[in-house]
Amino acid sequence: MNDGERMGLPAPAAGLAHAVRTGAASAVEVVERHLRAIEGGNPAINAFTLVMAEDARRSAEELDRRVAAGEDPGVLAGVPVALKDNLCTRGVATSCSSRMLEGWRPPYDATVVGRLREAGAVVVGKTNMDEFAMGSSTETSAFGPTRNPRDTARVPGGSSGGSAAAVAAGFCPLALGSDTGGSIRQPAALCGVVGLKPTYGTVSRYGLVAFASSLDQIGPLAATVADAALLFEVVRGHDPADSTSLDRTGPPVLPALDRGVDGLGIGLLTELVEGADDDVVAAVDRAAEVLSGAGARVEEISVPEVRLGLSAYYLIAPAETSSNLARYDGVRYGLRVDAEDTTTMNTASRSRGFGPEVKRRIMLGTYVLSAGYMDAYYNQALRARTRIVEGFSSAYGRCDLLLGPTAPTTAFPIGEKTGDPLAMYLSDVCTIPSNLAGHPAASIPFGTGADGLPVGVQLLGPVLSEPTILAAAAVLEAASAGAAGPAPNRAAEGGRR
Amino acid sequence: MRAGWELVVGLEVHCELETATKLFCGCPNAFGKEPNTNVCPVCLGLPGSLPVVNRQAVELAMAIGTALACEIRPSTFHRKNYFYPDQAKDYQISQYDQPINVAGHLELPDGSRVGIERAHLEEDTGKTTHAGATGRIHGADYSLVDYNRSGVPLVEIVSAPDIRSAAQARAYVSELRAVLVASGASDGKMEEGSMRVDANVSVRSGPDADFGTRCEIKNLNSVRSVGRAIEFEADRQITLIESGEPVVQQTRHWDEDAGRTVALRSKEEAYDYRYFLEPDLVPLAPDDGWVEAVADLLGPLPAARRKQLIGLLGGEEALSASQADQVATVVELGLDGLTLAAAAAGVPVSLALNRTANEAATDAAAARRLESGSFASLLALEAAGSLTATQAKAVLSELLVEGGGDPATIAAARGFESLSHASLASVVDEVAAAHPSEWERYRTGDDEDVKKLTGYLTGQVMRATGGKADGKAVAIELQRRRG
């Protein structure tokens, strides 16, 4: 492997790891450089809610000692990684950007955090997010919004907005996010980075604070396709602590990266293109041309069931939320507002601890699961979910991958949609269907919109098709090089406001 | 039961499974530790934690299903949502519309049959203690929660409303307990909460009438309180109906000291549990091979074991009432293995049954640990007259404490070597020579004299032997000399 390349593709994280493993660079030096970038740039961006500088330095020193002793600390040796703050870190505050978890320090690491450490990665901090991952702009955070490094007057998307912004701003080459309805892919698109939502069950959810358990999936954000693939390779794999973890999580993705798209069938998904802005559609069309030029057979494909996605999602996800978030009752951890009796204490703690979007979804979910309403809402949504799976299944009988926009628009101004929940929910209309189906999908930066902001195109595939998705993503990345490359440290320069 | 009324009862029995670990995590399934020391992120419901089903718990649930003649089916887990401080996640993971065991039955010793609607897996909650004047949640100064029990595996066994009397309800609980102990699923200790019973009670005017409105009675911690509570509740409902008032569907609490049921909450106040499929778990689909393997490990059930003992005693007709009780007791306590081992060693079955039901049963837990070989050889010594009944009981006490041992050695250590046949005979001769007038009256007197003098002469023999002679053997020797 060359410095900063993998399979001939740009891979800054892989390059750093290579340098540290071979002794060409010290982990301490790498980590210090990134901590300086965070210190300088984060106040303007608010990507991190917690910078773990001392932990990171200690880990880096240990890595350097191991390299000096002739050990190989792993494929991510010395690479700074940011964690979305819904991933449990032993002894380190994990807040989900909610007042509700104020002061809570998990007594354990999420499985993915353990896998990162085993691969030699250095966790540099916890990133901002929409409260409990509910939102599409990182504006529902109790710690204030994260700003888009490409234009700090705009949102970074969400809910993994902090992780996407941290990578886009060059604070760290890699970050983990979670994606329940598009929360990795949509911010990746709006910030101009690569984001992958893996097949449900390929990455352990143990230690991911649950939002909607049947939809949640952890995945990588990175500046390039090869780095995203590398991080995915490290964190995925069966975990006996997660009953929904797949026994076999698919073939290795890295060897597939330079496979190209020659001979692949790729469907341009009509329903995803329908509601998108013209400049976004234009970028998707250009991506289709690039893939076609690289040997893929591109045709338009309609999967009408996809239109059921948004409504089904906003019944299923809140239903699970209402149950998953019941445990925040003030009894065992997090915020407690003392009161005369237990029920009043529960109510007061939850009223003060949760923000309005979280409350809205808990109420929606409680309603749709209630006796007398369950059949009309929740069960109906489950039937729609089945139909979406069937719709995709029939499409994948005709093609290997589907192509569409990741989000209908480029990054929107901060505050534009906070008063209109439905408009905000529509930001996820293109990403939600893959979560409902449990399928993998990735967002790749491809050109810019009329406003000069990044556009993400989305590649969708059937279960365990990550190698094919990433190979196609690499083709798009190569074609778009220069068109909308990452803009490291724009934040530090002040960005556009 | 008052004339003109029929009782209808269905029972829900929660049984704690005797697994090594909890249902969804690796914490030991242990009783009696310091509060909140037997916990982990999963059973505390910490954010990010996930459940993984315990294989042994599934196997014990299948064993219960097999023992109750249930159909064992592919099953799923649901979440039962309600807020309560001892419910760590504020939902309970339980099986709902697709339980692992359905459509079975339990046959009671009197031959009646009670349907089993389902026997499903679920997790236990923590335990709340309300401190302060009342001991109840209302008016408590503060409450303490111990999560050690959180996540302990339970099987809830739901009977059909087939029970028609308090006595039948008691018999059902006793028989079910014996089945649960026999299947290795439970220790059957109701007093420690290993088995908890709720009763759904209603009354109606006769077998053809519609079911009446039912009340669910909670807090039944013994077989006796099951019977008492049902009798009280039936009476309460009949009194209501006869005075023209309706029975209100509600949950009621059995107050053991006051001997009555009191209302907890009515149907209007009932929770909406918002059951939905637990997304953190996958369905259980035991294949035929697994079900069969579990069934193969299941030993003979109480009904079959009673039948075997009764057969050895000469069948139902030959059975005395007290023997019938003894058979029921030893089987329910799981001690019939001792009786059978002794019988197999040639000990008369009635003696084996006596010693098991009357002596070993006084400490059933110790008796279950006792080596059956030790028990059998002890009774063989007694049967052969080498030990008196009194001596045999003393040795048995020691065997129970030690969990086994050689009865002959223990008897020797206690100086229990009973007289050999020959030496007993010579002692009897000596006594006869030393008391010629008594001896003459014994040999030639009427029944009254014989009875009186048998006691006198036996006493002389006992005195001469320092109590080592077996009373029965002495009687035989005396009788023989009388001709």
mmCIF file of N, CA, C and O in Angstrom, chain B residues 356-422:
data_model
loop_
_atom_site.group_PDB
_atom_site.id
_atom_site.type_symbol
_atom_site.label_atom_id
_atom_site.label_comp_id
_atom_site.label_asym_id
_atom_site.label_seq_id
_atom_site.Cartn_x
_atom_site.Cartn_y
_atom_site.Cartn_z
ATOM 1 N N THR B 356 -39.162 -42.877 54.017
ATOM 2 C CA THR B 356 -39.030 -41.739 53.095
ATOM 3 C C THR B 356 -40.019 -40.641 53.463
ATOM 4 O O THR B 356 -39.654 -39.472 53.598
ATOM 5 N N ALA B 357 -41.282 -41.030 53.627
ATOM 6 C CA ALA B 357 -42.328 -40.023 53.832
ATOM 7 C C ALA B 357 -42.300 -39.440 55.236
ATOM 8 O O ALA B 357 -42.601 -38.263 55.431
ATOM 9 N N ASN B 358 -41.942 -40.260 56.239
ATOM 10 C CA ASN B 358 -42.027 -39.780 57.622
ATOM 11 C C ASN B 358 -40.729 -39.182 58.122
ATOM 12 O O ASN B 358 -40.746 -38.233 58.887
ATOM 13 N N GLU B 359 -39.590 -39.739 57.697
ATOM 14 C CA GLU B 359 -38.326 -39.231 58.229
ATOM 15 C C GLU B 359 -37.560 -38.383 57.209
ATOM 16 O O GLU B 359 -37.252 -37.230 57.468
ATOM 17 N N ALA B 360 -37.267 -38.966 56.033
ATOM 18 C CA ALA B 360 -36.466 -38.222 55.046
ATOM 19 C C ALA B 360 -37.165 -36.926 54.641
ATOM 20 O O ALA B 360 -36.532 -35.884 54.463
ATOM 21 N N ALA B 361 -38.493 -36.959 54.538
ATOM 22 C CA ALA B 361 -39.240 -35.795 54.060
ATOM 23 C C ALA B 361 -39.176 -34.604 55.008
ATOM 24 O O ALA B 361 -39.497 -33.486 54.617
ATOM 25 N N THR B 362 -38.762 -34.840 56.264
ATOM 26 C CA THR B 362 -38.694 -33.706 57.189
ATOM 27 C C THR B 362 -37.619 -32.710 56.753
ATOM 28 O O THR B 362 -37.654 -31.553 57.151
ATOM 29 N N ASP B 363 -36.630 -33.186 55.994
ATOM 30 C CA ASP B 363 -35.653 -32.257 55.407
ATOM 31 C C ASP B 363 -35.482 -32.645 53.943
ATOM 32 O O ASP B 363 -34.506 -33.289 53.558
ATOM 33 N N ALA B 364 -36.468 -32.217 53.129
ATOM 34 C CA ALA B 364 -36.530 -32.686 51.740
ATOM 35 C C ALA B 364 -35.304 -32.262 50.944
ATOM 36 O O ALA B 364 -34.805 -33.023 50.115
ATOM 37 N N ALA B 365 -34.815 -31.054 51.209
ATOM 38 C CA ALA B 365 -33.663 -30.568 50.436
ATOM 39 C C ALA B 365 -32.463 -31.471 50.689
ATOM 40 O O ALA B 365 -31.761 -31.869 49.745
ATOM 41 N N ALA B 366 -32.214 -31.819 51.958
ATOM 42 C CA ALA B 366 -31.099 -32.704 52.290
ATOM 43 C C ALA B 366 -31.356 -34.093 51.728
ATOM 44 O O ALA B 366 -30.450 -34.758 51.227
ATOM 45 N N ALA B 367 -32.611 -34.525 51.791
ATOM 46 C CA ALA B 367 -32.941 -35.864 51.320
ATOM 47 C C ALA B 367 -32.706 -36.003 49.817
ATOM 48 O O ALA B 367 -32.300 -37.058 49.338
ATOM 49 N N ARG B 368 -32.953 -34.875 49.072
ATOM 50 C CA ARG B 368 -32.723 -34.947 47.620
ATOM 51 C C ARG B 368 -31.238 -35.098 47.307
ATOM 52 O O ARG B 368 -30.858 -35.623 46.272
ATOM 53 N N ARG B 369 -30.406 -34.625 48.242
ATOM 54 C CA ARG B 369 -28.958 -34.754 48.016
ATOM 55 C C ARG B 369 -28.416 -36.107 48.511
ATOM 56 O O ARG B 369 -27.298 -36.479 48.198
ATOM 57 N N LEU B 370 -29.201 -36.809 49.304
ATOM 58 C CA LEU B 370 -28.720 -38.064 49.929
ATOM 59 C C LEU B 370 -28.471 -39.152 48.877
ATOM 60 O O LEU B 370 -29.270 -39.350 47.968
ATOM 61 N N GLU B 371 -27.343 -39.847 49.047
ATOM 62 C CA GLU B 371 -27.055 -40.975 48.152
ATOM 63 C C GLU B 371 -28.107 -42.055 48.396
ATOM 64 O O GLU B 371 -28.285 -42.509 49.539
ATOM 65 N N SER B 372 -28.767 -42.489 47.332
ATOM 66 C CA SER B 372 -29.842 -43.460 47.531
ATOM 67 C C SER B 372 -29.287 -44.803 48.005
ATOM 68 O O SER B 372 -29.954 -45.546 48.722
ATOM 69 N N GLY B 373 -28.008 -45.078 47.647
ATOM 70 C CA GLY B 373 -27.371 -46.340 48.093
ATOM 71 C C GLY B 373 -27.251 -46.399 49.605
ATOM 72 O O GLY B 373 -27.498 -47.449 50.233
ATOM 73 N N SER B 374 -26.877 -45.272 50.217
ATOM 74 C CA SER B 374 -26.745 -45.232 51.680
ATOM 75 C C SER B 374 -28.097 -45.484 52.335
ATOM 76 O O SER B 374 -28.207 -46.233 53.320
ATOM 77 N N PHE B 375 -29.114 -44.828 51.766
ATOM 78 C CA PHE B 375 -30.464 -44.962 52.305
ATOM 79 C C PHE B 375 -30.913 -46.422 52.228
ATOM 80 O O PHE B 375 -31.433 -46.998 53.190
ATOM 81 N N ALA B 376 -30.650 -47.023 51.056
ATOM 82 C CA ALA B 376 -31.087 -48.407 50.847
ATOM 83 C C ALA B 376 -30.373 -49.347 51.802
ATOM 84 O O ALA B 376 -30.998 -50.236 52.405
ATOM 85 N N SER B 377 -29.059 -49.173 51.993
ATOM 86 C CA SER B 377 -28.376 -50.139 52.869
ATOM 87 C C SER B 377 -28.781 -49.942 54.331
ATOM 88 O O SER B 377 -28.825 -50.910 55.093
ATOM 89 N N LEU B 378 -29.105 -48.695 54.707
ATOM 90 C CA LEU B 378 -29.595 -48.479 56.069
ATOM 91 C C LEU B 378 -30.900 -49.252 56.309
ATOM 92 O O LEU B 378 -31.053 -49.972 57.298
ATOM 93 N N LEU B 379 -31.815 -49.106 55.348
ATOM 94 C CA LEU B 379 -33.107 -49.768 55.520
ATOM 95 C C LEU B 379 -32.969 -51.285 55.447
ATOM 96 O O LEU B 379 -33.733 -52.016 56.085
ATOM 97 N N ALA B 380 -31.965 -51.739 54.700
ATOM 98 C CA ALA B 380 -31.720 -53.189 54.643
ATOM 99 C C ALA B 380 -31.299 -53.686 56.022
ATOM 100 O O ALA B 380 -31.729 -54.755 56.476
ATOM 101 N N LEU B 381 -30.463 -52.915 56.722
ATOM 102 C CA LEU B 381 -30.050 -53.280 58.079
ATOM 103 C C LEU B 381 -31.254 -53.335 59.014
ATOM 104 O O LEU B 381 -31.395 -54.254 59.831
ATOM 105 N N GLU B 382 -32.130 -52.311 58.855
ATOM 106 C CA GLU B 382 -33.310 -52.281 59.717
ATOM 107 C C GLU B 382 -34.218 -53.479 59.431
ATOM 108 O O GLU B 382 -34.716 -54.135 60.344
ATOM 109 N N ALA B 383 -34.391 -53.739 58.130
ATOM 110 C CA ALA B 383 -35.287 -54.827 57.747
ATOM 111 C C ALA B 383 -34.775 -56.170 58.252
ATOM 112 O O ALA B 383 -35.553 -57.046 58.631
ATOM 113 N N ALA B 384 -33.450 -56.315 58.298
ATOM 114 C CA ALA B 384 -32.872 -57.583 58.736
ATOM 115 C C ALA B 384 -32.850 -57.700 60.248
ATOM 116 O O ALA B 384 -32.419 -58.702 60.809
ATOM 117 N N GLY B 385 -33.268 -56.639 60.927
ATOM 118 C CA GLY B 385 -33.283 -56.674 62.376
ATOM 119 C C GLY B 385 -31.948 -56.319 62.997
ATOM 120 O O GLY B 385 -31.777 -56.386 64.215
ATOM 121 N N SER B 386 -30.978 -55.935 62.173
ATOM 122 C CA SER B 386 -29.676 -55.576 62.718
ATOM 123 C C SER B 386 -29.732 -54.229 63.422
ATOM 124 O O SER B 386 -28.884 -53.910 64.240
ATOM 125 N N LEU B 387 -30.693 -53.380 63.054
ATOM 126 C CA LEU B 387 -30.888 -52.106 63.739
ATOM 127 C C LEU B 387 -32.357 -52.006 64.125
ATOM 128 O O LEU B 387 -33.235 -52.473 63.392
ATOM 129 N N THR B 388 -32.603 -51.403 65.280
ATOM 130 C CA THR B 388 -33.988 -51.168 65.658
ATOM 131 C C THR B 388 -34.495 -49.962 64.888
ATOM 132 O O THR B 388 -33.705 -49.210 64.307
ATOM 133 N N ALA B 389 -35.812 -49.768 64.897
ATOM 134 C CA ALA B 389 -36.397 -48.626 64.210
ATOM 135 C C ALA B 389 -35.816 -47.328 64.766
ATOM 136 O O ALA B 389 -35.456 -46.406 64.021
ATOM 137 N N THR B 390 -35.714 -47.250 66.078
ATOM 138 C CA THR B 390 -35.176 -46.057 66.718
ATOM 139 C C THR B 390 -33.747 -45.796 66.267
ATOM 140 O O THR B 390 -33.363 -44.664 65.950
ATOM 141 N N GLN B 391 -32.958 -46.868 66.240
ATOM 142 C CA GLN B 391 -31.566 -46.729 65.809
ATOM 143 C C GLN B 391 -31.494 -46.312 64.342
ATOM 144 O O GLN B 391 -30.707 -45.441 63.961
ATOM 145 N N ALA B 392 -32.318 -46.924 63.511
ATOM 146 C CA ALA B 392 -32.301 -46.618 62.071
ATOM 147 C C ALA B 392 -32.624 -45.146 61.834
ATOM 148 O O ALA B 392 -31.993 -44.478 61.020
ATOM 149 N N LYS B 393 -33.602 -44.622 62.592
ATOM 150 C CA LYS B 393 -33.972 -43.208 62.422
ATOM 151 C C LYS B 393 -32.822 -42.293 62.832
ATOM 152 O O LYS B 393 -32.581 -41.264 62.185
ATOM 153 N N ALA B 394 -32.106 -42.698 63.903
ATOM 154 C CA ALA B 394 -30.973 -41.871 64.335
ATOM 155 C C ALA B 394 -29.871 -41.853 63.281
ATOM 156 O O ALA B 394 -29.284 -40.811 62.994
ATOM 157 N N VAL B 395 -29.615 -43.023 62.704
ATOM 158 C CA VAL B 395 -28.576 -43.097 61.660
ATOM 159 C C VAL B 395 -29.006 -42.274 60.437
ATOM 160 O O VAL B 395 -28.208 -41.557 59.832
ATOM 161 N N LEU B 396 -30.310 -42.337 60.107
ATOM 162 C CA LEU B 396 -30.815 -41.584 58.944
ATOM 163 C C LEU B 396 -30.606 -40.072 59.142
ATOM 164 O O LEU B 396 -30.211 -39.371 58.219
ATOM 165 N N SER B 397 -30.840 -39.600 60.366
ATOM 166 C CA SER B 397 -30.622 -38.169 60.633
ATOM 167 C C SER B 397 -29.187 -37.791 60.296
ATOM 168 O O SER B 397 -28.927 -36.738 59.711
ATOM 169 N N GLU B 398 -28.265 -38.675 60.704
ATOM 170 C CA GLU B 398 -26.865 -38.356 60.454
ATOM 171 C C GLU B 398 -26.543 -38.421 58.956
ATOM 172 O O GLU B 398 -25.830 -37.572 58.423
ATOM 173 N N LEU B 399 -27.109 -39.416 58.283
ATOM 174 C CA LEU B 399 -26.888 -39.517 56.819
ATOM 175 C C LEU B 399 -27.383 -38.257 56.117
ATOM 176 O O LEU B 399 -26.750 -37.766 55.177
ATOM 177 N N LEU B 400 -28.517 -37.723 56.552
ATOM 178 C CA LEU B 400 -29.076 -36.525 55.914
ATOM 179 C C LEU B 400 -28.155 -35.329 56.103
ATOM 180 O O LEU B 400 -27.957 -34.542 55.188
ATOM 181 N N VAL B 401 -27.561 -35.239 57.304
ATOM 182 C CA VAL B 401 -26.645 -34.132 57.560
ATOM 183 C C VAL B 401 -25.393 -34.278 56.700
ATOM 184 O O VAL B 401 -24.903 -33.310 56.119
ATOM 185 N N GLU B 402 -24.909 -35.518 56.604
ATOM 186 C CA GLU B 402 -23.647 -35.754 55.884
ATOM 187 C C GLU B 402 -23.850 -35.882 54.382
ATOM 188 O O GLU B 402 -22.888 -35.812 53.623
ATOM 189 N N GLY B 403 -25.071 -36.137 53.943
ATOM 190 C CA GLY B 403 -25.334 -36.312 52.509
ATOM 191 C C GLY B 403 -25.037 -37.728 52.032
ATOM 192 O O GLY B 403 -25.117 -38.030 50.856
ATOM 193 N N GLY B 404 -24.650 -38.623 52.964
ATOM 194 C CA GLY B 404 -24.364 -40.006 52.570
ATOM 195 C C GLY B 404 -23.446 -40.646 53.608
ATOM 196 O O GLY B 404 -23.252 -40.097 54.706
ATOM 197 N N GLY B 405 -22.879 -41.781 53.269
ATOM 198 C CA GLY B 405 -21.985 -42.467 54.191
ATOM 199 C C GLY B 405 -22.399 -43.918 54.342
ATOM 200 O O GLY B 405 -23.399 -44.351 53.773
ATOM 201 N N ASP B 406 -21.618 -44.645 55.112
ATOM 202 C CA ASP B 406 -21.919 -46.069 55.315
ATOM 203 C C ASP B 406 -22.726 -46.224 56.594
ATOM 204 O O ASP B 406 -22.218 -45.999 57.705
ATOM 205 N N PRO B 407 -23.976 -46.642 56.508
ATOM 206 C CA PRO B 407 -24.843 -46.723 57.680
ATOM 207 C C PRO B 407 -24.278 -47.663 58.751
ATOM 208 O O PRO B 407 -24.394 -47.372 59.947
ATOM 209 N N ALA B 408 -23.648 -48.769 58.325
ATOM 210 C CA ALA B 408 -23.114 -49.727 59.290
ATOM 211 C C ALA B 408 -22.030 -49.069 60.136
ATOM 212 O O ALA B 408 -21.966 -49.243 61.360
ATOM 213 N N THR B 409 -21.170 -48.276 59.484
ATOM 214 C CA THR B 409 -20.085 -47.601 60.208
ATOM 215 C C THR B 409 -20.654 -46.597 61.211
ATOM 216 O O THR B 409 -20.210 -46.530 62.360
ATOM 217 N N ILE B 410 -21.670 -45.837 60.737
ATOM 218 C CA ILE B 410 -22.276 -44.844 61.629
ATOM 219 C C ILE B 410 -22.926 -45.542 62.820
ATOM 220 O O ILE B 410 -22.768 -45.124 63.971
ATOM 221 N N ALA B 411 -23.612 -46.651 62.532
ATOM 222 C CA ALA B 411 -24.288 -47.385 63.601
ATOM 223 C C ALA B 411 -23.273 -47.911 64.602
ATOM 224 O O ALA B 411 -23.467 -47.804 65.821
ATOM 225 N N ALA B 412 -22.157 -48.440 64.093
ATOM 226 C CA ALA B 412 -21.116 -48.984 64.973
ATOM 227 C C ALA B 412 -20.537 -47.870 65.839
ATOM 228 O O ALA B 412 -20.335 -48.040 67.056
ATOM 229 N N ALA B 413 -20.297 -46.683 65.212
ATOM 230 C CA ALA B 413 -19.716 -45.563 65.951
ATOM 231 C C ALA B 413 -20.644 -45.127 67.078
ATOM 232 O O ALA B 413 -20.206 -44.636 68.105
ATOM 233 N N ARG B 414 -21.941 -45.311 66.876
ATOM 234 C CA ARG B 414 -22.898 -44.930 67.916
ATOM 235 C C ARG B 414 -23.163 -46.078 68.896
ATOM 236 O O ARG B 414 -24.037 -45.954 69.756
ATOM 237 N N GLY B 415 -22.462 -47.221 68.716
ATOM 238 C CA GLY B 415 -22.683 -48.368 69.585
ATOM 239 C C GLY B 415 -24.021 -49.046 69.339
ATOM 240 O O GLY B 415 -24.636 -49.609 70.243
ATOM 241 N N PHE B 416 -24.488 -48.960 68.105
ATOM 242 C CA PHE B 416 -25.816 -49.494 67.768
ATOM 243 C C PHE B 416 -25.796 -50.943 67.318
ATOM 244 O O PHE B 416 -26.773 -51.413 66.752
ATOM 245 N N GLU B 417 -24.647 -51.666 67.574
ATOM 246 C CA GLU B 417 -24.632 -53.036 67.084
ATOM 247 C C GLU B 417 -25.723 -53.820 67.803
ATOM 248 O O GLU B 417 -25.631 -54.052 69.007
ATOM 249 N N SER B 418 -26.748 -54.173 67.132
ATOM 250 C CA SER B 418 -27.836 -54.884 67.806
ATOM 251 C C SER B 418 -27.406 -56.332 68.041
ATOM 252 O O SER B 418 -26.468 -56.824 67.423
ATOM 253 N N LEU B 419 -28.048 -56.975 68.990
ATOM 254 C CA LEU B 419 -27.646 -58.312 69.370
ATOM 255 C C LEU B 419 -27.866 -59.311 68.247
ATOM 256 O O LEU B 419 -28.847 -59.214 67.520
ATOM 257 N N SER B 420 -26.937 -60.230 68.149
ATOM 258 C CA SER B 420 -27.145 -61.271 67.152
ATOM 259 C C SER B 420 -28.309 -62.148 67.627
ATOM 260 O O SER B 420 -28.677 -62.128 68.800
ATOM 261 N N HIS B 421 -28.813 -62.888 66.705
ATOM 262 C CA HIS B 421 -29.960 -63.741 66.996
ATOM 263 C C HIS B 421 -29.671 -64.706 68.150
ATOM 264 O O HIS B 421 -30.443 -64.839 69.095
ATOM 265 N N ALA B 422 -28.480 -65.323 68.091
ATOM 266 C CA ALA B 422 -28.120 -66.339 69.093
ATOM 267 C C ALA B 422 -27.990 -65.730 70.489
ATOM 268 O O ALA B 422 -28.511 -66.267 71.481
#
